[in-house]
């Protein structure tokens, strides 16, 4: 079989299929693997990531993938997130001794950049997410609603929106709140902060990103396949209206029993012939998926200016500062003089047209304000990497344009963070799509296998609460009457539950599955 594209989606599909006994040939247009989540070497020998990439404890499939390819040991996990506001106030998120969903309550209560009023409004919205297990009723509105609208309906203060919801979600979803489907935003809080006490832990690669994928090539080759770099696929070969192969440069053609296209959606839209788009309506909407930018700014100082591994800045253009020198240790093979910082700005629409020097000046001023030690340090060099199409935009209703991994075209399968995974554009979403494509291919071959990993199981009080629902809801005689009784019981025994929401949700078939999962 052939995989086109050596990003995380293509690599996950390729490795899974190679492990299942298929001979995998993977064609990647660039001279290195990893797609958007990669790194390269500057002319002066410096390794730079395309942009800092982080994972979270709740990214179970990415973790599984790293384990499969022997890269799990190259990710450092941190359980403390540090926030700095322009007034120099610090806030942190760190699990305390309480079980989920209260594990972050202590650090949240002491979070200096927010007032009591802000915190109360956030707590109210969190309670709503908790009570509905991440599925508030208004998320089902036709066409979706924006995260900003969802927050407004819950009376969030301006500062809570700017210094809490926006800070977390713009980084996680690469989009502004008014352009983000609330379904994704709520899901982040349910999976990352509420349902499991380790979901929020942040994993940062301790090596340049490209070094994570050495195991993919060897795994595919060890099982008789090959990974071909500098091999752009230029088109599809059609015979009698059917997919019969791929066309590469210099008239080269390759054929296989099955094809997984793991390229960005805009590339696929160009590669697919019109006839295919017409025969599978799911393939005719790719152009409707919009994209969002991320800008990375890299600073090299002549001395140490920061001790923390990373910090989040509030109320500034710069959103995150990563201390690459500390994160790499000596694994980069570079002399440990000075300090290398990497800044990340998601949904960076305002920066796209700005000259690079202007971005450097703006960010340098913010870094010097946030890190006093940087004020006297010399900036030795700096670079800016603008990714205009960093991720697909999670705008309200986008899911209806995302095709499944199994198409109606024989032998054609799709992978990519933009395919239908339920997840936003993340490394986790990309790996999920690759696993789903591999599962679909094996299913159609009559040799089904499972690769997709389950979400982190709820723990602490959430586990008890979900367990109680599962037992009650799964029982065959759950009628509306017993539902009322159940609500009464919950209202008395465990504080509030919006009874109407609960009845409405309970009547939906898929709710039963959710409770049981
Ligand atoms: C700046 C930036 C920061 C990000 N930060 C994070 C983060 O912190 N955490 C996180 O989880 N996610 C992050 N992401 C998102 C993450 O990188 C992506 O979701 C993920 O890497 C997508 O993987 P993919 O395989 O679906 O697509 P891609 O990585 O785009 O892979 C597609 C591959 O196809 C190849 N290709 C394209 N056309 C052809 C062709 N014609 N022939 C052959 N090959 C072709 C490309 O070269 C590429 O290697 C970030 C993305 C960017 C850009």
mmCIF file of N, CA and C and ligand atoms in Angstrom, residues 3-11 26-30 32-38 50-56 59 62 171-172 174 203 209 213 228 230-235 248 261-265 267-268 271 292-296 322 344-346 385-392 415-419 424-431 433, ligand 1:
data_model
loop_
_atom_site.group_PDB
_atom_site.id
_atom_site.type_symbol
_atom_site.label_atom_id
_atom_site.label_comp_id
_atom_site.label_asym_id
_atom_site.label_seq_id
_atom_site.Cartn_x
_atom_site.Cartn_y
_atom_site.Cartn_z
ATOM 1 N N UNK A 3 1.356 5.332 1.168
ATOM 2 C CA UNK A 3 0.955 6.499 1.967
ATOM 3 C C UNK A 3 1.564 7.729 1.302
ATOM 4 N N UNK A 4 0.764 8.764 1.114
ATOM 5 C CA UNK A 4 1.291 10.004 0.545
ATOM 6 C C UNK A 4 1.279 11.053 1.643
ATOM 7 N N UNK A 5 2.460 11.508 2.057
ATOM 8 C CA UNK A 5 2.586 12.511 3.111
ATOM 9 C C UNK A 5 3.219 11.919 4.361
ATOM 10 N N UNK A 6 4.337 12.514 4.780
ATOM 11 C CA UNK A 6 5.058 12.007 5.952
ATOM 12 C C UNK A 6 4.929 12.903 7.159
ATOM 13 N N UNK A 7 3.739 13.511 7.349
ATOM 14 C CA UNK A 7 3.431 14.201 8.604
ATOM 15 C C UNK A 7 2.965 13.158 9.614
ATOM 16 N N UNK A 8 2.508 13.623 10.770
ATOM 17 C CA UNK A 8 2.108 12.674 11.818
ATOM 18 C C UNK A 8 0.992 11.737 11.366
ATOM 19 N N UNK A 9 0.046 12.254 10.559
ATOM 20 C CA UNK A 9 -1.070 11.409 10.120
ATOM 21 C C UNK A 9 -0.570 10.277 9.229
ATOM 22 N N UNK A 10 0.265 10.613 8.242
ATOM 23 C CA UNK A 10 0.798 9.603 7.335
ATOM 24 C C UNK A 10 1.708 8.625 8.065
ATOM 25 N N UNK A 11 2.513 9.143 8.979
ATOM 26 C CA UNK A 11 3.428 8.268 9.728
ATOM 27 C C UNK A 11 2.646 7.311 10.628
ATOM 28 N N UNK A 26 5.966 4.933 1.617
ATOM 29 C CA UNK A 26 5.523 6.278 1.997
ATOM 30 C C UNK A 26 6.288 7.312 1.159
ATOM 31 N N UNK A 27 5.546 8.196 0.496
ATOM 32 C CA UNK A 27 6.161 9.237 -0.332
ATOM 33 C C UNK A 27 5.952 10.606 0.317
ATOM 34 N N UNK A 28 7.054 11.270 0.600
ATOM 35 C CA UNK A 28 7.007 12.593 1.236
ATOM 36 C C UNK A 28 7.751 13.577 0.341
ATOM 37 N N UNK A 29 7.141 14.724 0.128
ATOM 38 C CA UNK A 29 7.771 15.675 -0.811
ATOM 39 C C UNK A 29 9.015 16.366 -0.254
ATOM 40 N N UNK A 30 9.091 16.481 1.064
ATOM 41 C CA UNK A 30 10.213 17.240 1.636
ATOM 42 C C UNK A 30 11.383 16.296 1.982
ATOM 43 N N UNK A 32 12.631 15.743 4.801
ATOM 44 C CA UNK A 32 12.549 15.244 6.182
ATOM 45 C C UNK A 32 11.100 14.905 6.528
ATOM 46 N N UNK A 33 10.939 14.126 7.601
ATOM 47 C CA UNK A 33 9.599 13.694 8.031
ATOM 48 C C UNK A 33 9.052 14.640 9.109
ATOM 49 N N UNK A 34 7.761 14.530 9.352
ATOM 50 C CA UNK A 34 7.150 15.275 10.463
ATOM 51 C C UNK A 34 6.160 16.343 10.025
ATOM 52 N N UNK A 35 6.179 16.704 8.728
ATOM 53 C CA UNK A 35 5.206 17.695 8.238
ATOM 54 C C UNK A 35 5.302 18.998 8.994
ATOM 55 N N UNK A 36 4.166 19.453 9.504
ATOM 56 C CA UNK A 36 4.158 20.721 10.237
ATOM 57 C C UNK A 36 4.833 20.594 11.600
ATOM 58 N N UNK A 37 4.858 19.375 12.143
ATOM 59 C CA UNK A 37 5.476 19.176 13.466
ATOM 60 C C UNK A 37 6.903 18.691 13.280
ATOM 61 N N UNK A 38 7.737 19.533 12.661
ATOM 62 C CA UNK A 38 9.112 19.101 12.405
ATOM 63 C C UNK A 38 10.098 20.218 12.724
ATOM 64 N N UNK A 50 9.931 24.029 13.506
ATOM 65 C CA UNK A 50 9.032 24.838 12.689
ATOM 66 C C UNK A 50 8.275 25.780 13.617
ATOM 67 N N UNK A 51 7.895 25.236 14.745
ATOM 68 C CA UNK A 51 7.351 26.019 15.862
ATOM 69 C C UNK A 51 7.314 25.077 17.057
ATOM 70 N N UNK A 52 7.418 25.647 18.244
ATOM 71 C CA UNK A 52 7.292 24.824 19.439
ATOM 72 C C UNK A 52 6.009 23.998 19.369
ATOM 73 N N UNK A 53 6.095 22.714 19.619
ATOM 74 C CA UNK A 53 4.905 21.860 19.694
ATOM 75 C C UNK A 53 4.808 21.264 21.090
ATOM 76 N N UNK A 54 3.607 21.291 21.653
ATOM 77 C CA UNK A 54 3.427 20.671 22.962
ATOM 78 C C UNK A 54 2.284 19.668 22.888
ATOM 79 N N UNK A 55 2.358 18.682 23.767
ATOM 80 C CA UNK A 55 1.263 17.731 23.890
ATOM 81 C C UNK A 55 0.710 17.839 25.311
ATOM 82 N N UNK A 56 -0.407 17.191 25.565
ATOM 83 C CA UNK A 56 -1.015 17.231 26.893
ATOM 84 C C UNK A 56 -1.301 15.804 27.364
ATOM 85 N N UNK A 59 -3.717 13.515 25.508
ATOM 86 C CA UNK A 59 -3.471 13.104 24.113
ATOM 87 C C UNK A 59 -2.992 11.656 24.084
ATOM 88 N N UNK A 62 -1.373 10.171 20.645
ATOM 89 C CA UNK A 62 -0.022 10.661 20.356
ATOM 90 C C UNK A 62 0.977 9.946 21.270
ATOM 91 N N UNK A 171 -4.438 29.225 22.397
ATOM 92 C CA UNK A 171 -3.251 28.369 22.262
ATOM 93 C C UNK A 171 -3.633 26.955 21.871
ATOM 94 N N UNK A 172 -4.689 26.436 22.470
ATOM 95 C CA UNK A 172 -5.052 25.035 22.208
ATOM 96 C C UNK A 172 -5.677 24.845 20.832
ATOM 97 N N UNK A 174 -5.857 27.451 18.229
ATOM 98 C CA UNK A 174 -5.337 28.344 17.191
ATOM 99 C C UNK A 174 -6.450 29.147 16.509
ATOM 100 N N UNK A 203 3.407 18.134 27.888
ATOM 101 C CA UNK A 203 4.591 17.414 27.400
ATOM 102 C C UNK A 203 5.301 18.235 26.334
ATOM 103 N N UNK A 209 12.189 18.622 16.882
ATOM 104 C CA UNK A 209 11.044 17.778 16.521
ATOM 105 C C UNK A 209 11.394 16.659 15.528
ATOM 106 N N UNK A 213 11.169 11.266 14.884
ATOM 107 C CA UNK A 213 10.576 10.329 13.910
ATOM 108 C C UNK A 213 11.543 9.298 13.352
ATOM 109 N N UNK A 228 10.221 7.199 1.038
ATOM 110 C CA UNK A 228 10.909 7.915 -0.045
ATOM 111 C C UNK A 228 10.747 9.417 0.183
ATOM 112 N N UNK A 230 11.797 13.567 -0.669
ATOM 113 C CA UNK A 230 11.907 14.393 -1.894
ATOM 114 C C UNK A 230 11.099 13.770 -3.023
ATOM 115 N N UNK A 231 9.910 13.265 -2.706
ATOM 116 C CA UNK A 231 9.091 12.571 -3.709
ATOM 117 C C UNK A 231 7.680 13.156 -3.740
ATOM 118 N N UNK A 232 7.526 14.352 -4.323
ATOM 119 C CA UNK A 232 6.179 14.941 -4.377
ATOM 120 C C UNK A 232 5.265 14.180 -5.334
ATOM 121 N N UNK A 233 4.054 13.917 -4.859
ATOM 122 C CA UNK A 233 3.059 13.287 -5.727
ATOM 123 C C UNK A 233 2.391 14.397 -6.522
ATOM 124 N N UNK A 234 2.392 14.252 -7.836
ATOM 125 C CA UNK A 234 1.891 15.324 -8.715
ATOM 126 C C UNK A 234 0.464 15.105 -9.176
ATOM 127 N N UNK A 235 -0.018 13.882 -9.103
ATOM 128 C CA UNK A 235 -1.385 13.646 -9.578
ATOM 129 C C UNK A 235 -1.796 12.204 -9.379
ATOM 130 N N UNK A 248 4.395 10.664 -10.033
ATOM 131 C CA UNK A 248 5.452 11.450 -9.392
ATOM 132 C C UNK A 248 6.217 12.202 -10.481
ATOM 133 N N UNK A 261 -4.070 8.973 1.492
ATOM 134 C CA UNK A 261 -3.617 10.340 1.222
ATOM 135 C C UNK A 261 -3.590 11.092 2.542
ATOM 136 N N UNK A 262 -2.392 11.449 2.992
ATOM 137 C CA UNK A 262 -2.229 12.132 4.289
ATOM 138 C C UNK A 262 -1.584 13.492 4.061
ATOM 139 N N UNK A 263 -2.118 14.221 3.093
ATOM 140 C CA UNK A 263 -1.597 15.555 2.747
ATOM 141 C C UNK A 263 -2.571 16.603 3.283
ATOM 142 N N UNK A 264 -2.171 17.876 3.370
ATOM 143 C CA UNK A 264 -3.126 18.912 3.818
ATOM 144 C C UNK A 264 -4.347 18.957 2.904
ATOM 145 N N UNK A 265 -5.482 19.417 3.454
ATOM 146 C CA UNK A 265 -6.737 19.346 2.687
ATOM 147 C C UNK A 265 -6.687 20.162 1.399
ATOM 148 N N UNK A 267 -4.071 20.614 -0.478
ATOM 149 C CA UNK A 267 -3.287 19.847 -1.464
ATOM 150 C C UNK A 267 -4.164 18.748 -2.055
ATOM 151 N N UNK A 268 -4.914 18.068 -1.199
ATOM 152 C CA UNK A 268 -5.786 16.994 -1.699
ATOM 153 C C UNK A 268 -6.814 17.544 -2.682
ATOM 154 N N UNK A 271 -5.221 17.757 -5.920
ATOM 155 C CA UNK A 271 -4.834 16.471 -6.530
ATOM 156 C C UNK A 271 -6.037 15.693 -7.065
ATOM 157 N N UNK A 292 -5.942 28.837 9.806
ATOM 158 C CA UNK A 292 -5.567 29.874 10.784
ATOM 159 C C UNK A 292 -4.043 29.883 10.954
ATOM 160 N N UNK A 293 -3.468 31.064 11.243
ATOM 161 C CA UNK A 293 -1.997 31.174 11.309
ATOM 162 C C UNK A 293 -1.405 31.013 12.723
ATOM 163 N N UNK A 294 -0.135 30.648 12.763
ATOM 164 C CA UNK A 294 0.653 30.681 14.013
ATOM 165 C C UNK A 294 2.004 31.319 13.661
ATOM 166 N N UNK A 295 2.505 32.175 14.538
ATOM 167 C CA UNK A 295 3.830 32.765 14.324
ATOM 168 C C UNK A 295 4.762 32.332 15.457
ATOM 169 N N UNK A 296 5.939 31.890 15.077
ATOM 170 C CA UNK A 296 6.975 31.534 16.053
ATOM 171 C C UNK A 296 8.094 32.554 15.963
ATOM 172 N N UNK A 322 9.069 29.672 25.557
ATOM 173 C CA UNK A 322 9.667 28.378 25.900
ATOM 174 C C UNK A 322 11.182 28.548 26.008
ATOM 175 N N UNK A 344 5.642 31.781 21.047
ATOM 176 C CA UNK A 344 4.563 31.291 20.186
ATOM 177 C C UNK A 344 3.381 32.255 20.251
ATOM 178 N N UNK A 345 2.863 32.580 19.072
ATOM 179 C CA UNK A 345 1.667 33.435 18.989
ATOM 180 C C UNK A 345 0.667 32.743 18.073
ATOM 181 N N UNK A 346 -0.396 32.192 18.659
ATOM 182 C CA UNK A 346 -1.412 31.484 17.869
ATOM 183 C C UNK A 346 -2.447 32.472 17.353
ATOM 184 N N UNK A 385 9.188 32.847 12.171
ATOM 185 C CA UNK A 385 8.606 31.889 11.212
ATOM 186 C C UNK A 385 7.094 32.070 11.235
ATOM 187 N N UNK A 386 6.571 32.572 10.111
ATOM 188 C CA UNK A 386 5.108 32.764 10.022
ATOM 189 C C UNK A 386 4.517 31.575 9.275
ATOM 190 N N UNK A 387 3.555 30.911 9.890
ATOM 191 C CA UNK A 387 2.847 29.799 9.224
ATOM 192 C C UNK A 387 1.429 30.278 8.959
ATOM 193 N N UNK A 388 1.161 30.718 7.744
ATOM 194 C CA UNK A 388 -0.165 31.289 7.453
ATOM 195 C C UNK A 388 -1.261 30.224 7.524
ATOM 196 N N UNK A 389 -0.929 29.004 7.138
ATOM 197 C CA UNK A 389 -1.925 27.910 7.165
ATOM 198 C C UNK A 389 -1.475 26.871 8.181
ATOM 199 N N UNK A 390 -1.328 27.304 9.425
ATOM 200 C CA UNK A 390 -0.797 26.401 10.454
ATOM 201 C C UNK A 390 -1.767 25.263 10.761
ATOM 202 N N UNK A 391 -3.038 25.604 10.904
ATOM 203 C CA UNK A 391 -4.037 24.591 11.266
ATOM 204 C C UNK A 391 -5.337 24.922 10.522
ATOM 205 N N UNK A 392 -6.259 23.955 10.506
ATOM 206 C CA UNK A 392 -7.584 24.333 9.990
ATOM 207 C C UNK A 392 -8.289 25.126 11.078
ATOM 208 N N UNK A 415 -6.158 10.618 5.551
ATOM 209 C CA UNK A 415 -5.699 10.905 6.918
ATOM 210 C C UNK A 415 -5.249 12.362 6.937
ATOM 211 N N UNK A 416 -5.196 12.932 8.113
ATOM 212 C CA UNK A 416 -4.824 14.345 8.254
ATOM 213 C C UNK A 416 -5.621 14.919 9.405
ATOM 214 N N UNK A 417 -5.030 15.894 10.107
ATOM 215 C CA UNK A 417 -5.715 16.471 11.270
ATOM 216 C C UNK A 417 -7.067 17.063 10.884
ATOM 217 N N UNK A 418 -7.255 17.394 9.607
ATOM 218 C CA UNK A 418 -8.476 18.028 9.116
ATOM 219 C C UNK A 418 -9.581 17.022 8.806
ATOM 220 N N UNK A 419 -9.281 15.732 8.805
ATOM 221 C CA UNK A 419 -10.348 14.736 8.550
ATOM 222 C C UNK A 419 -11.211 14.611 9.810
ATOM 223 N N UNK A 424 -9.654 18.914 17.338
ATOM 224 C CA UNK A 424 -9.165 20.060 16.556
ATOM 225 C C UNK A 424 -7.834 19.713 15.894
ATOM 226 N N UNK A 425 -7.254 20.688 15.178
ATOM 227 C CA UNK A 425 -5.990 20.454 14.471
ATOM 228 C C UNK A 425 -4.850 20.375 15.474
ATOM 229 N N UNK A 426 -4.496 19.167 15.829
ATOM 230 C CA UNK A 426 -3.416 18.947 16.790
ATOM 231 C C UNK A 426 -2.643 17.705 16.356
ATOM 232 N N UNK A 427 -1.515 17.479 16.995
ATOM 233 C CA UNK A 427 -0.767 16.252 16.714
ATOM 234 C C UNK A 427 -1.620 15.042 17.093
ATOM 235 N N UNK A 428 -2.363 15.157 18.201
ATOM 236 C CA UNK A 428 -3.256 14.071 18.619
ATOM 237 C C UNK A 428 -4.294 13.792 17.530
ATOM 238 N N UNK A 429 -4.885 14.856 16.988
ATOM 239 C CA UNK A 429 -5.882 14.690 15.932
ATOM 240 C C UNK A 429 -5.264 14.022 14.711
ATOM 241 N N UNK A 430 -4.033 14.417 14.370
ATOM 242 C CA UNK A 430 -3.366 13.840 13.195
ATOM 243 C C UNK A 430 -3.121 12.344 13.403
ATOM 244 N N UNK A 431 -2.625 11.965 14.587
ATOM 245 C CA UNK A 431 -2.357 10.538 14.849
ATOM 246 C C UNK A 431 -3.670 9.752 14.859
ATOM 247 N N UNK A 433 -6.284 10.392 13.158
ATOM 248 C CA UNK A 433 -6.736 10.219 11.770
ATOM 249 C C UNK A 433 -5.946 9.107 11.085
HETATM 250 C C1 LIG B 1 3.281 26.613 13.868
HETATM 251 C C2 LIG B 1 2.506 25.429 14.353
HETATM 252 C C3 LIG B 1 2.414 25.157 15.711
HETATM 253 C C4 LIG B 1 1.667 24.060 16.152
HETATM 254 N N1 LIG B 1 1.650 23.755 17.484
HETATM 255 C C5 LIG B 1 1.042 22.614 17.879
HETATM 256 C C6 LIG B 1 1.130 22.192 19.228
HETATM 257 O O1 LIG B 1 1.766 22.820 20.063
HETATM 258 N N2 LIG B 1 0.501 21.039 19.585
HETATM 259 C C7 LIG B 1 -0.188 20.285 18.681
HETATM 260 O O2 LIG B 1 -0.727 19.241 19.062
HETATM 261 N N3 LIG B 1 -0.283 20.666 17.393
HETATM 262 C C8 LIG B 1 0.308 21.802 16.971
HETATM 263 N N4 LIG B 1 0.250 22.168 15.666
HETATM 264 C C9 LIG B 1 -0.584 21.382 14.748
HETATM 265 C C10 LIG B 1 0.147 20.117 14.281
HETATM 266 O O3 LIG B 1 1.423 20.455 13.787
HETATM 267 C C11 LIG B 1 -0.658 19.485 13.156
HETATM 268 O O4 LIG B 1 -1.993 19.302 13.573
HETATM 269 C C12 LIG B 1 -0.117 18.139 12.726
HETATM 270 O O5 LIG B 1 1.287 18.130 12.657
HETATM 271 C C13 LIG B 1 -0.714 17.810 11.361
HETATM 272 O O6 LIG B 1 -0.203 16.594 10.872
HETATM 273 P P1 LIG B 1 -0.710 16.040 9.475
HETATM 274 O O7 LIG B 1 0.060 14.806 9.194
HETATM 275 O O8 LIG B 1 -2.181 15.981 9.475
HETATM 276 O O9 LIG B 1 -0.344 17.167 8.390
HETATM 277 P P2 LIG B 1 1.087 17.703 7.936
HETATM 278 O O10 LIG B 1 1.997 17.776 9.076
HETATM 279 O O11 LIG B 1 0.840 18.948 7.164
HETATM 280 O O12 LIG B 1 1.624 16.571 6.950
HETATM 281 C C14 LIG B 1 1.339 16.522 5.577
HETATM 282 C C15 LIG B 1 2.589 16.026 4.862
HETATM 283 O O13 LIG B 1 2.285 15.867 3.482
HETATM 284 C C16 LIG B 1 3.398 16.302 2.739
HETATM 285 N N5 LIG B 1 2.926 16.613 1.377
HETATM 286 C C17 LIG B 1 2.159 17.653 0.983
HETATM 287 N N6 LIG B 1 1.909 17.569 -0.333
HETATM 288 C C18 LIG B 1 2.530 16.454 -0.770
HETATM 289 C C19 LIG B 1 2.629 15.824 -2.043
HETATM 290 N N7 LIG B 1 2.044 16.336 -3.134
HETATM 291 N N8 LIG B 1 3.353 14.673 -2.141
HETATM 292 C C20 LIG B 1 3.963 14.142 -1.050
HETATM 293 N N9 LIG B 1 3.903 14.700 0.168
HETATM 294 C C21 LIG B 1 3.189 15.839 0.310
HETATM 295 C C22 LIG B 1 3.878 17.517 3.513
HETATM 296 O O14 LIG B 1 5.203 17.872 3.171
HETATM 297 C C23 LIG B 1 3.735 17.019 4.945
HETATM 298 O O15 LIG B 1 4.901 16.351 5.386
HETATM 299 C C24 LIG B 1 0.982 23.257 15.212
HETATM 300 C C25 LIG B 1 1.075 23.534 13.855
HETATM 301 C C26 LIG B 1 1.843 24.600 13.422
HETATM 302 C C27 LIG B 1 1.970 24.845 11.950
#
